[in-house]
mmCIF file of C-alpha atoms in Angstrom:
data_model
loop_
_atom_site.group_PDB
_atom_site.id
_atom_site.type_symbol
_atom_site.label_atom_id
_atom_site.label_comp_id
_atom_site.label_asym_id
_atom_site.label_seq_id
_atom_site.Cartn_x
_atom_site.Cartn_y
_atom_site.Cartn_z
ATOM 1 C CA MET M 1 18.467 70.482 -9.658
ATOM 2 C CA ARG M 2 18.875 71.061 -6.377
ATOM 3 C CA ILE M 3 17.992 67.918 -3.771
ATOM 4 C CA SER M 4 16.535 68.989 -0.324
ATOM 5 C CA THR M 5 17.403 67.636 2.624
ATOM 6 C CA SER M 6 14.220 65.839 3.144
ATOM 7 C CA GLN M 7 14.520 64.090 0.053
ATOM 8 C CA GLN M 8 17.853 62.875 0.988
ATOM 9 C CA PHE M 9 16.482 61.718 4.028
ATOM 10 C CA ASP M 10 13.632 59.515 2.624
ATOM 11 C CA THR M 11 15.877 58.298 -0.225
ATOM 12 C CA PHE M 12 18.457 56.940 2.616
ATOM 13 C CA SER M 13 15.316 55.508 4.604
ATOM 14 C CA ALA M 14 14.511 53.761 1.508
ATOM 15 C CA ASN M 15 17.814 52.147 0.991
ATOM 16 C CA ILE M 16 18.103 51.102 4.703
ATOM 17 C CA ALA M 17 14.628 49.369 4.279
ATOM 18 C CA VAL M 18 15.553 47.823 1.205
ATOM 19 C CA ALA M 19 18.484 46.687 2.766
ATOM 20 C CA ALA M 20 17.080 45.675 6.039
ATOM 21 C CA GLN M 21 14.438 43.525 4.179
ATOM 22 C CA GLN M 22 16.818 41.793 2.273
ATOM 23 C CA MET M 23 19.171 40.790 5.246
ATOM 24 C CA PHE M 24 15.697 39.656 7.122
ATOM 25 C CA GLU M 25 14.568 37.448 4.013
ATOM 26 C CA ALA M 26 18.091 36.094 3.852
ATOM 27 C CA GLN M 27 18.594 35.306 7.810
ATOM 28 C CA GLN M 28 15.467 33.298 7.593
ATOM 29 C CA ARG M 29 16.679 31.183 4.647
ATOM 30 C CA VAL M 30 19.685 30.227 6.645
ATOM 31 C CA SER M 31 17.649 30.004 9.858
ATOM 32 C CA THR M 32 14.752 27.781 8.325
ATOM 33 C CA GLY M 33 17.002 26.195 5.733
ATOM 34 C CA ARG M 34 14.314 26.564 3.226
ATOM 35 C CA ARG M 35 14.102 28.946 0.269
ATOM 36 C CA LEU M 36 10.517 29.350 0.152
ATOM 37 C CA ASN M 37 8.981 30.702 3.394
ATOM 38 C CA GLN M 38 5.961 32.506 2.150
ATOM 39 C CA LEU M 39 4.194 32.431 -1.215
ATOM 40 C CA SER M 40 5.405 35.855 -2.440
ATOM 41 C CA ASP M 41 9.087 34.438 -2.322
ATOM 42 C CA ASP M 42 8.382 32.494 -5.504
ATOM 43 C CA PRO M 43 4.437 32.246 -6.624
ATOM 44 C CA VAL M 44 5.666 29.861 -9.500
ATOM 45 C CA GLY M 45 7.881 27.826 -7.422
ATOM 46 C CA ALA M 46 5.314 27.385 -4.935
ATOM 47 C CA SER M 47 2.689 26.577 -7.248
ATOM 48 C CA SER M 48 4.974 23.917 -8.383
ATOM 49 C CA ALA M 49 5.560 22.762 -5.331
ATOM 50 C CA LEU M 50 2.019 22.224 -4.098
ATOM 51 C CA THR M 51 1.138 20.369 -7.448
ATOM 52 C CA MET M 52 3.911 18.093 -6.488
ATOM 53 C CA ARG M 53 2.753 17.935 -2.859
ATOM 54 C CA SER M 54 -0.820 16.726 -4.338
ATOM 55 C CA LEU M 55 0.475 14.191 -6.315
ATOM 56 C CA ARG M 56 2.625 12.830 -3.607
ATOM 57 C CA THR M 57 -0.716 12.566 -1.425
ATOM 58 C CA GLY M 58 -2.373 10.497 -4.317
ATOM 59 C CA LEU M 59 0.711 8.342 -4.458
ATOM 60 C CA SER M 60 0.165 7.848 -0.873
ATOM 61 C CA GLN M 61 -3.213 6.411 -0.991
ATOM 62 C CA TYR M 62 -2.221 4.296 -3.514
ATOM 63 C CA SER M 63 0.498 2.654 -1.290
ATOM 64 C CA SER M 64 -2.134 2.293 1.212
ATOM 65 C CA ASN M 65 -4.369 0.278 -1.221
ATOM 66 C CA LEU M 66 -1.443 -1.553 -2.467
ATOM 67 C CA HIS M 67 -0.416 -2.425 1.463
ATOM 68 C CA ALA M 68 -3.966 -3.689 1.767
ATOM 69 C CA ALA M 69 -4.178 -5.624 -1.532
ATOM 70 C CA LYS M 70 -0.945 -7.269 -0.346
ATOM 71 C CA GLY M 71 -2.129 -8.384 3.050
ATOM 72 C CA MET M 72 -5.372 -9.868 1.296
ATOM 73 C CA LEU M 73 -3.810 -11.741 -0.866
ATOM 74 C CA GLY M 74 -0.951 -12.955 1.332
ATOM 75 C CA TYR M 75 -3.635 -14.458 3.948
ATOM 76 C CA SER M 76 -5.518 -15.766 0.994
ATOM 77 C CA ASP M 77 -2.135 -17.491 -0.206
ATOM 78 C CA THR M 78 -1.731 -19.029 3.190
ATOM 79 C CA ALA M 79 -5.241 -20.165 3.137
ATOM 80 C CA MET M 80 -4.931 -21.900 -0.302
ATOM 81 C CA GLY M 81 -1.562 -23.107 0.888
ATOM 82 C CA GLU M 82 -3.144 -24.954 4.226
ATOM 83 C CA THR M 83 -5.819 -26.402 1.525
ATOM 84 C CA THR M 84 -3.347 -27.839 -0.294
ATOM 85 C CA ASN M 85 -1.880 -29.678 2.814
ATOM 86 C CA LEU M 86 -5.539 -30.801 3.442
ATOM 87 C CA LEU M 87 -6.125 -32.492 0.254
ATOM 88 C CA ASN M 88 -2.553 -33.819 -0.246
ATOM 89 C CA ARG M 89 -3.375 -35.660 2.872
ATOM 90 C CA ALA M 90 -7.150 -36.628 1.444
ATOM 91 C CA TYR M 91 -5.134 -37.909 -1.661
ATOM 92 C CA GLN M 92 -2.451 -40.076 0.521
ATOM 93 C CA LEU M 93 -5.625 -41.482 2.471
ATOM 94 C CA ALA M 94 -7.562 -42.357 -1.180
ATOM 95 C CA LEU M 95 -4.400 -44.037 -2.458
ATOM 96 C CA ALA M 96 -4.032 -46.103 1.116
ATOM 97 C CA GLY M 97 -7.893 -46.771 0.750
ATOM 98 C CA ALA M 98 -7.838 -48.541 -2.532
ATOM 99 C CA ASN M 99 -4.969 -50.545 -1.417
ATOM 100 C CA SER M 100 -6.281 -54.199 -0.964
ATOM 101 C CA ALA M 101 -3.916 -54.487 1.603
ATOM 102 C CA THR M 102 -6.066 -52.187 3.918
ATOM 103 C CA ASP M 103 -8.730 -53.623 6.281
ATOM 104 C CA GLN M 104 -12.063 -51.844 6.406
ATOM 105 C CA ALA M 105 -11.334 -50.860 10.123
ATOM 106 C CA GLY M 106 -8.640 -49.102 8.283
ATOM 107 C CA ARG M 107 -10.669 -47.683 5.922
ATOM 108 C CA ALA M 108 -13.441 -46.326 8.399
ATOM 109 C CA GLY M 109 -10.632 -44.588 10.619
ATOM 110 C CA MET M 110 -9.689 -42.694 7.211
ATOM 111 C CA ALA M 111 -13.198 -41.949 6.614
ATOM 112 C CA SER M 112 -13.249 -40.177 10.096
ATOM 113 C CA GLU M 113 -9.991 -38.485 9.515
ATOM 114 C CA ILE M 114 -11.736 -37.138 6.048
ATOM 115 C CA ALA M 115 -14.412 -35.782 7.857
ATOM 116 C CA GLY M 116 -11.917 -33.566 10.079
ATOM 117 C CA ILE M 117 -10.548 -32.327 6.918
ATOM 118 C CA GLN M 118 -13.511 -31.119 5.558
ATOM 119 C CA SER M 119 -14.246 -29.524 9.070
ATOM 120 C CA ARG M 120 -11.056 -27.881 8.483
ATOM 121 C CA LEU M 121 -11.502 -27.046 4.613
ATOM 122 C CA VAL M 122 -14.923 -25.010 5.702
ATOM 123 C CA ASP M 123 -12.640 -22.648 8.177
ATOM 124 C CA LEU M 124 -10.489 -22.240 5.423
ATOM 125 C CA ALA M 125 -12.974 -21.255 3.120
ATOM 126 C CA ASN M 126 -14.206 -18.740 5.446
ATOM 127 C CA SER M 127 -10.826 -17.370 6.437
ATOM 128 C CA LYS M 128 -10.237 -13.785 7.138
ATOM 129 C CA GLY M 129 -8.010 -11.262 5.957
ATOM 130 C CA PRO M 130 -5.774 -8.687 8.061
ATOM 131 C CA ASN M 131 -9.165 -5.900 8.221
ATOM 132 C CA GLY M 132 -11.371 -9.102 9.702
ATOM 133 C CA GLN M 133 -13.239 -8.951 6.126
ATOM 134 C CA TYR M 134 -14.041 -12.682 4.755
ATOM 135 C CA LEU M 135 -11.482 -13.493 1.887
ATOM 136 C CA PHE M 136 -13.291 -15.536 -0.551
ATOM 137 C CA GLY M 137 -16.943 -13.896 -0.202
ATOM 138 C CA GLY M 138 -16.301 -11.391 -2.989
ATOM 139 C CA GLN M 139 -17.700 -8.310 -2.073
ATOM 140 C CA LYS M 140 -20.284 -9.849 0.345
ATOM 141 C CA ASN M 141 -17.250 -9.870 2.917
ATOM 142 C CA ALA M 142 -19.232 -9.219 6.289
ATOM 143 C CA ALA M 143 -20.385 -12.807 7.168
ATOM 144 C CA PRO M 144 -19.043 -16.159 6.626
ATOM 145 C CA PRO M 145 -19.986 -17.110 2.802
ATOM 146 C CA TYR M 146 -20.021 -20.656 3.319
ATOM 147 C CA ALA M 147 -21.828 -23.050 5.406
ATOM 148 C CA VAL M 148 -22.588 -26.625 5.332
ATOM 149 C CA ASN M 149 -26.334 -27.913 4.662
ATOM 150 C CA ALA M 150 -27.357 -31.434 3.772
ATOM 151 C CA GLY M 151 -23.718 -32.802 3.728
ATOM 152 C CA ALA M 152 -23.015 -29.969 1.141
ATOM 153 C CA LEU M 153 -20.901 -27.060 1.000
ATOM 154 C CA THR M 154 -23.038 -23.592 -0.186
ATOM 155 C CA TYR M 155 -21.732 -20.513 -0.942
ATOM 156 C CA SER M 156 -23.801 -17.257 -0.571
ATOM 157 C CA GLY M 157 -20.970 -14.825 -1.293
ATOM 158 C CA ASP M 158 -21.214 -13.064 -4.818
ATOM 159 C CA THR M 159 -18.675 -13.031 -7.681
ATOM 160 C CA ASN M 160 -17.837 -9.781 -7.769
ATOM 161 C CA ASP M 161 -14.008 -8.825 -6.374
ATOM 162 C CA VAL M 162 -12.838 -6.505 -4.399
ATOM 163 C CA VAL M 163 -11.079 -3.842 -6.738
ATOM 164 C CA VAL M 164 -8.375 -1.399 -5.369
ATOM 165 C CA GLU M 165 -7.013 1.864 -6.831
ATOM 166 C CA VAL M 166 -3.285 1.160 -7.482
ATOM 167 C CA GLY M 167 -2.476 4.039 -9.937
ATOM 168 C CA PRO M 168 -4.073 6.853 -11.645
ATOM 169 C CA LEU M 169 -5.467 5.081 -14.353
ATOM 170 C CA ASP M 170 -4.776 1.606 -12.648
ATOM 171 C CA THR M 171 -6.923 -1.165 -10.484
ATOM 172 C CA MET M 172 -6.490 -4.550 -9.234
ATOM 173 C CA ALA M 173 -8.758 -7.224 -7.489
ATOM 174 C CA ALA M 174 -7.436 -7.823 -4.201
ATOM 175 C CA THR M 175 -9.669 -10.940 -3.949
ATOM 176 C CA THR M 176 -9.648 -14.523 -5.308
ATOM 177 C CA GLN M 177 -12.535 -16.037 -6.621
ATOM 178 C CA ALA M 178 -12.672 -19.567 -4.997
ATOM 179 C CA SER M 179 -16.283 -20.678 -4.574
ATOM 180 C CA THR M 180 -16.561 -23.701 -6.758
ATOM 181 C CA ILE M 181 -12.808 -24.755 -5.488
ATOM 182 C CA PHE M 182 -14.062 -25.033 -2.307
ATOM 183 C CA THR M 183 -17.701 -26.652 -2.841
ATOM 184 C CA ASP M 184 -16.177 -28.947 -5.238
ATOM 185 C CA ALA M 185 -13.572 -30.119 -3.001
ATOM 186 C CA TYR M 186 -16.016 -30.659 0.165
ATOM 187 C CA ALA M 187 -18.343 -32.888 -2.092
ATOM 188 C CA GLN M 188 -15.133 -34.802 -3.464
ATOM 189 C CA LEU M 189 -14.236 -35.551 0.000
ATOM 190 C CA GLU M 190 -18.005 -36.401 0.806
ATOM 191 C CA ASN M 191 -17.713 -38.924 -1.631
ATOM 192 C CA LEU M 192 -14.425 -40.054 -0.679
ATOM 193 C CA LYS M 193 -15.440 -40.536 3.161
ATOM 194 C CA ASN M 194 -18.744 -42.250 1.838
ATOM 195 C CA ASN M 195 -16.534 -44.410 -0.006
ATOM 196 C CA LEU M 196 -14.262 -45.269 2.471
ATOM 197 C CA ALA M 197 -16.667 -45.859 4.947
ATOM 198 C CA SER M 198 -18.567 -48.258 2.418
ATOM 199 C CA GLY M 199 -15.594 -50.145 1.507
ATOM 200 C CA ASN M 200 -16.246 -49.367 -1.833
ATOM 201 C CA VAL M 201 -12.356 -49.976 -3.022
ATOM 202 C CA GLY M 202 -13.098 -49.507 -6.594
ATOM 203 C CA ALA M 203 -14.660 -46.157 -6.407
ATOM 204 C CA ILE M 204 -11.881 -45.067 -3.987
ATOM 205 C CA GLY M 205 -9.029 -46.231 -6.518
ATOM 206 C CA GLY M 206 -11.148 -44.612 -9.517
ATOM 207 C CA LEU M 207 -13.340 -41.468 -9.068
ATOM 208 C CA SER M 208 -11.810 -40.533 -5.588
ATOM 209 C CA VAL M 209 -8.143 -40.549 -6.625
ATOM 210 C CA ALA M 210 -9.007 -38.365 -9.640
ATOM 211 C CA ASP M 211 -11.244 -35.981 -7.873
ATOM 212 C CA MET M 212 -8.041 -35.236 -5.336
ATOM 213 C CA GLN M 213 -6.060 -34.727 -7.980
ATOM 214 C CA SER M 214 -8.532 -32.451 -9.969
ATOM 215 C CA SER M 215 -9.114 -30.481 -6.646
ATOM 216 C CA LEU M 216 -5.134 -30.136 -5.951
ATOM 217 C CA GLN M 217 -4.682 -28.884 -9.417
ATOM 218 C CA ALA M 218 -7.654 -26.304 -9.129
ATOM 219 C CA VAL M 219 -5.902 -25.036 -6.191
ATOM 220 C CA SER M 220 -2.649 -24.777 -7.659
ATOM 221 C CA LEU M 221 -4.028 -22.846 -10.277
ATOM 222 C CA ALA M 222 -5.589 -20.369 -7.516
ATOM 223 C CA ARG M 223 -2.262 -20.051 -6.112
ATOM 224 C CA GLY M 224 -0.787 -19.190 -9.376
ATOM 225 C CA THR M 225 -3.036 -16.334 -9.674
ATOM 226 C CA ILE M 226 -2.471 -15.190 -6.233
ATOM 227 C CA GLY M 227 0.953 -15.474 -6.906
ATOM 228 C CA GLY M 228 0.520 -13.112 -10.165
ATOM 229 C CA LYS M 229 -1.136 -10.647 -8.307
ATOM 230 C CA LEU M 230 1.451 -10.739 -5.472
ATOM 231 C CA ARG M 231 4.027 -9.507 -8.287
ATOM 232 C CA THR M 232 1.837 -6.923 -9.706
ATOM 233 C CA VAL M 233 1.400 -5.518 -6.175
ATOM 234 C CA ASP M 234 5.318 -5.433 -5.451
ATOM 235 C CA GLU M 235 5.676 -3.826 -9.191
ATOM 236 C CA PHE M 236 3.307 -1.195 -8.583
ATOM 237 C CA THR M 237 4.552 -0.587 -5.031
ATOM 238 C CA SER M 238 8.366 0.109 -6.178
ATOM 239 C CA GLN M 239 6.900 2.407 -9.035
ATOM 240 C CA ASN M 240 5.047 4.639 -6.790
ATOM 241 C CA ASP M 241 7.586 4.751 -4.169
ATOM 242 C CA ARG M 242 10.030 5.823 -6.938
ATOM 243 C CA ARG M 243 7.533 8.448 -7.987
ATOM 244 C CA SER M 244 7.286 9.420 -4.585
ATOM 245 C CA ASN M 245 10.874 10.021 -3.930
ATOM 246 C CA ASP M 246 11.152 11.608 -7.282
ATOM 247 C CA LEU M 247 8.479 14.137 -6.080
ATOM 248 C CA THR M 248 10.030 14.595 -2.792
ATOM 249 C CA VAL M 249 13.581 15.329 -4.308
ATOM 250 C CA GLY M 250 11.384 18.155 -6.642
ATOM 251 C CA ILE M 251 9.928 19.742 -3.619
ATOM 252 C CA SER M 252 12.821 20.060 -2.091
ATOM 253 C CA ASP M 253 14.517 21.365 -4.809
ATOM 254 C CA VAL M 254 11.932 24.168 -5.117
ATOM 255 C CA GLU M 255 11.544 24.866 -1.511
ATOM 256 C CA ASP M 256 14.930 24.191 0.152
ATOM 257 C CA ALA M 257 17.687 26.213 0.408
ATOM 258 C CA ASP M 258 21.278 25.676 -0.396
ATOM 259 C CA ILE M 259 22.528 26.354 3.165
ATOM 260 C CA ALA M 260 26.170 27.540 1.874
ATOM 261 C CA GLU M 261 24.807 29.792 -0.676
ATOM 262 C CA SER M 262 22.362 31.354 1.731
ATOM 263 C CA VAL M 263 25.112 31.960 4.180
ATOM 264 C CA VAL M 264 27.221 33.988 1.625
ATOM 265 C CA LYS M 265 24.086 35.671 0.558
ATOM 266 C CA TYR M 266 23.196 36.655 4.083
ATOM 267 C CA GLN M 267 26.580 37.966 4.514
ATOM 268 C CA ALA M 268 26.287 39.837 1.386
ATOM 269 C CA ALA M 269 22.960 41.388 2.633
ATOM 270 C CA LYS M 270 24.212 42.055 6.155
ATOM 271 C CA THR M 271 27.420 44.033 4.251
ATOM 272 C CA ALA M 272 24.722 46.058 2.382
ATOM 273 C CA TYR M 273 22.548 46.777 5.318
ATOM 274 C CA ASP M 274 25.557 48.158 7.231
ATOM 275 C CA ALA M 275 27.006 50.090 4.425
ATOM 276 C CA ALA M 276 23.641 51.741 3.893
ATOM 277 C CA LEU M 277 23.542 52.739 7.599
ATOM 278 C CA ASN M 278 27.194 53.804 7.099
ATOM 279 C CA VAL M 279 26.472 56.254 4.436
ATOM 280 C CA ALA M 280 23.318 57.565 6.022
ATOM 281 C CA SER M 281 24.779 58.227 9.508
ATOM 282 C CA GLN M 282 27.717 60.216 7.116
ATOM 283 C CA GLY M 283 25.185 62.333 5.722
ATOM 284 C CA PHE M 284 23.040 63.290 8.538
ATOM 285 C CA GLY M 285 25.088 62.160 11.711
ATOM 286 C CA LEU M 286 23.087 61.136 14.425
ATOM 287 C CA SER M 287 19.775 62.458 13.108
ATOM 288 C CA LEU M 288 18.694 59.484 11.056
ATOM 289 C CA LEU M 289 20.032 56.850 13.323
ATOM 290 C CA ASN M 290 17.957 58.388 16.351
ATOM 291 C CA PHE M 291 14.806 58.511 13.728
ATOM 292 C CA MET M 292 15.248 54.573 13.491
ATOM 293 C CA LYS M 293 15.458 54.115 16.827
#
């Protein structure tokens, strides 16, 4: 069967167009460093990359939650540490007040210092976190949860923890339940203050000393709980960082081009394109080239 000049022209034109497109795509991969520059380059790969990006975005939110939780827990631990220092001082005052060598003027001065410790304890109970929320009020964290009424520390927060998502199926409490710690400690300090002021040495050496030890133990237990939560935050943070890095590598494997390989393919595509032009020019002289212009 005889092939017409028109058919040959169409064949050469098609070959040149295919070669030009392949050269253009290869050039794009070299210039952008990406294997996927449009969805049609690899629909399956593009879908996989989109899924991995979505997962990485989710991990980014979990990381933000973990960062917020770490901030709240860190501030809580600092407040509890300062509370420990206050109660240790009160414990030392109780021991000194129970000593028979201490006169009543000395005990009166100690009672005054205990009043200052109580005031500072209220400040710590109403500590704020990094975002301005009250740390020890549960979910009612927009207003101070503790106030002194008639010589007693009262609590107006709730018993619900602030819970954050730290993984696809994981949550954790970013707050610490401490209402009884602060209210009990305040009441025990009030008793110690009154015993010092009245010179009730027996009560100071017995009940007040024991009360301070009890409050210190309660704070120590709370700090242990906070420390455990901080370790959990660090574990989830490391886990999420590893997952995020794995997804980043996976996305790169799908989307990014091997530059050395891309250069070789571009050179091959350009050679094929030049060859297609050469074949056409030999078959039709300048007519085809003029047509392309």
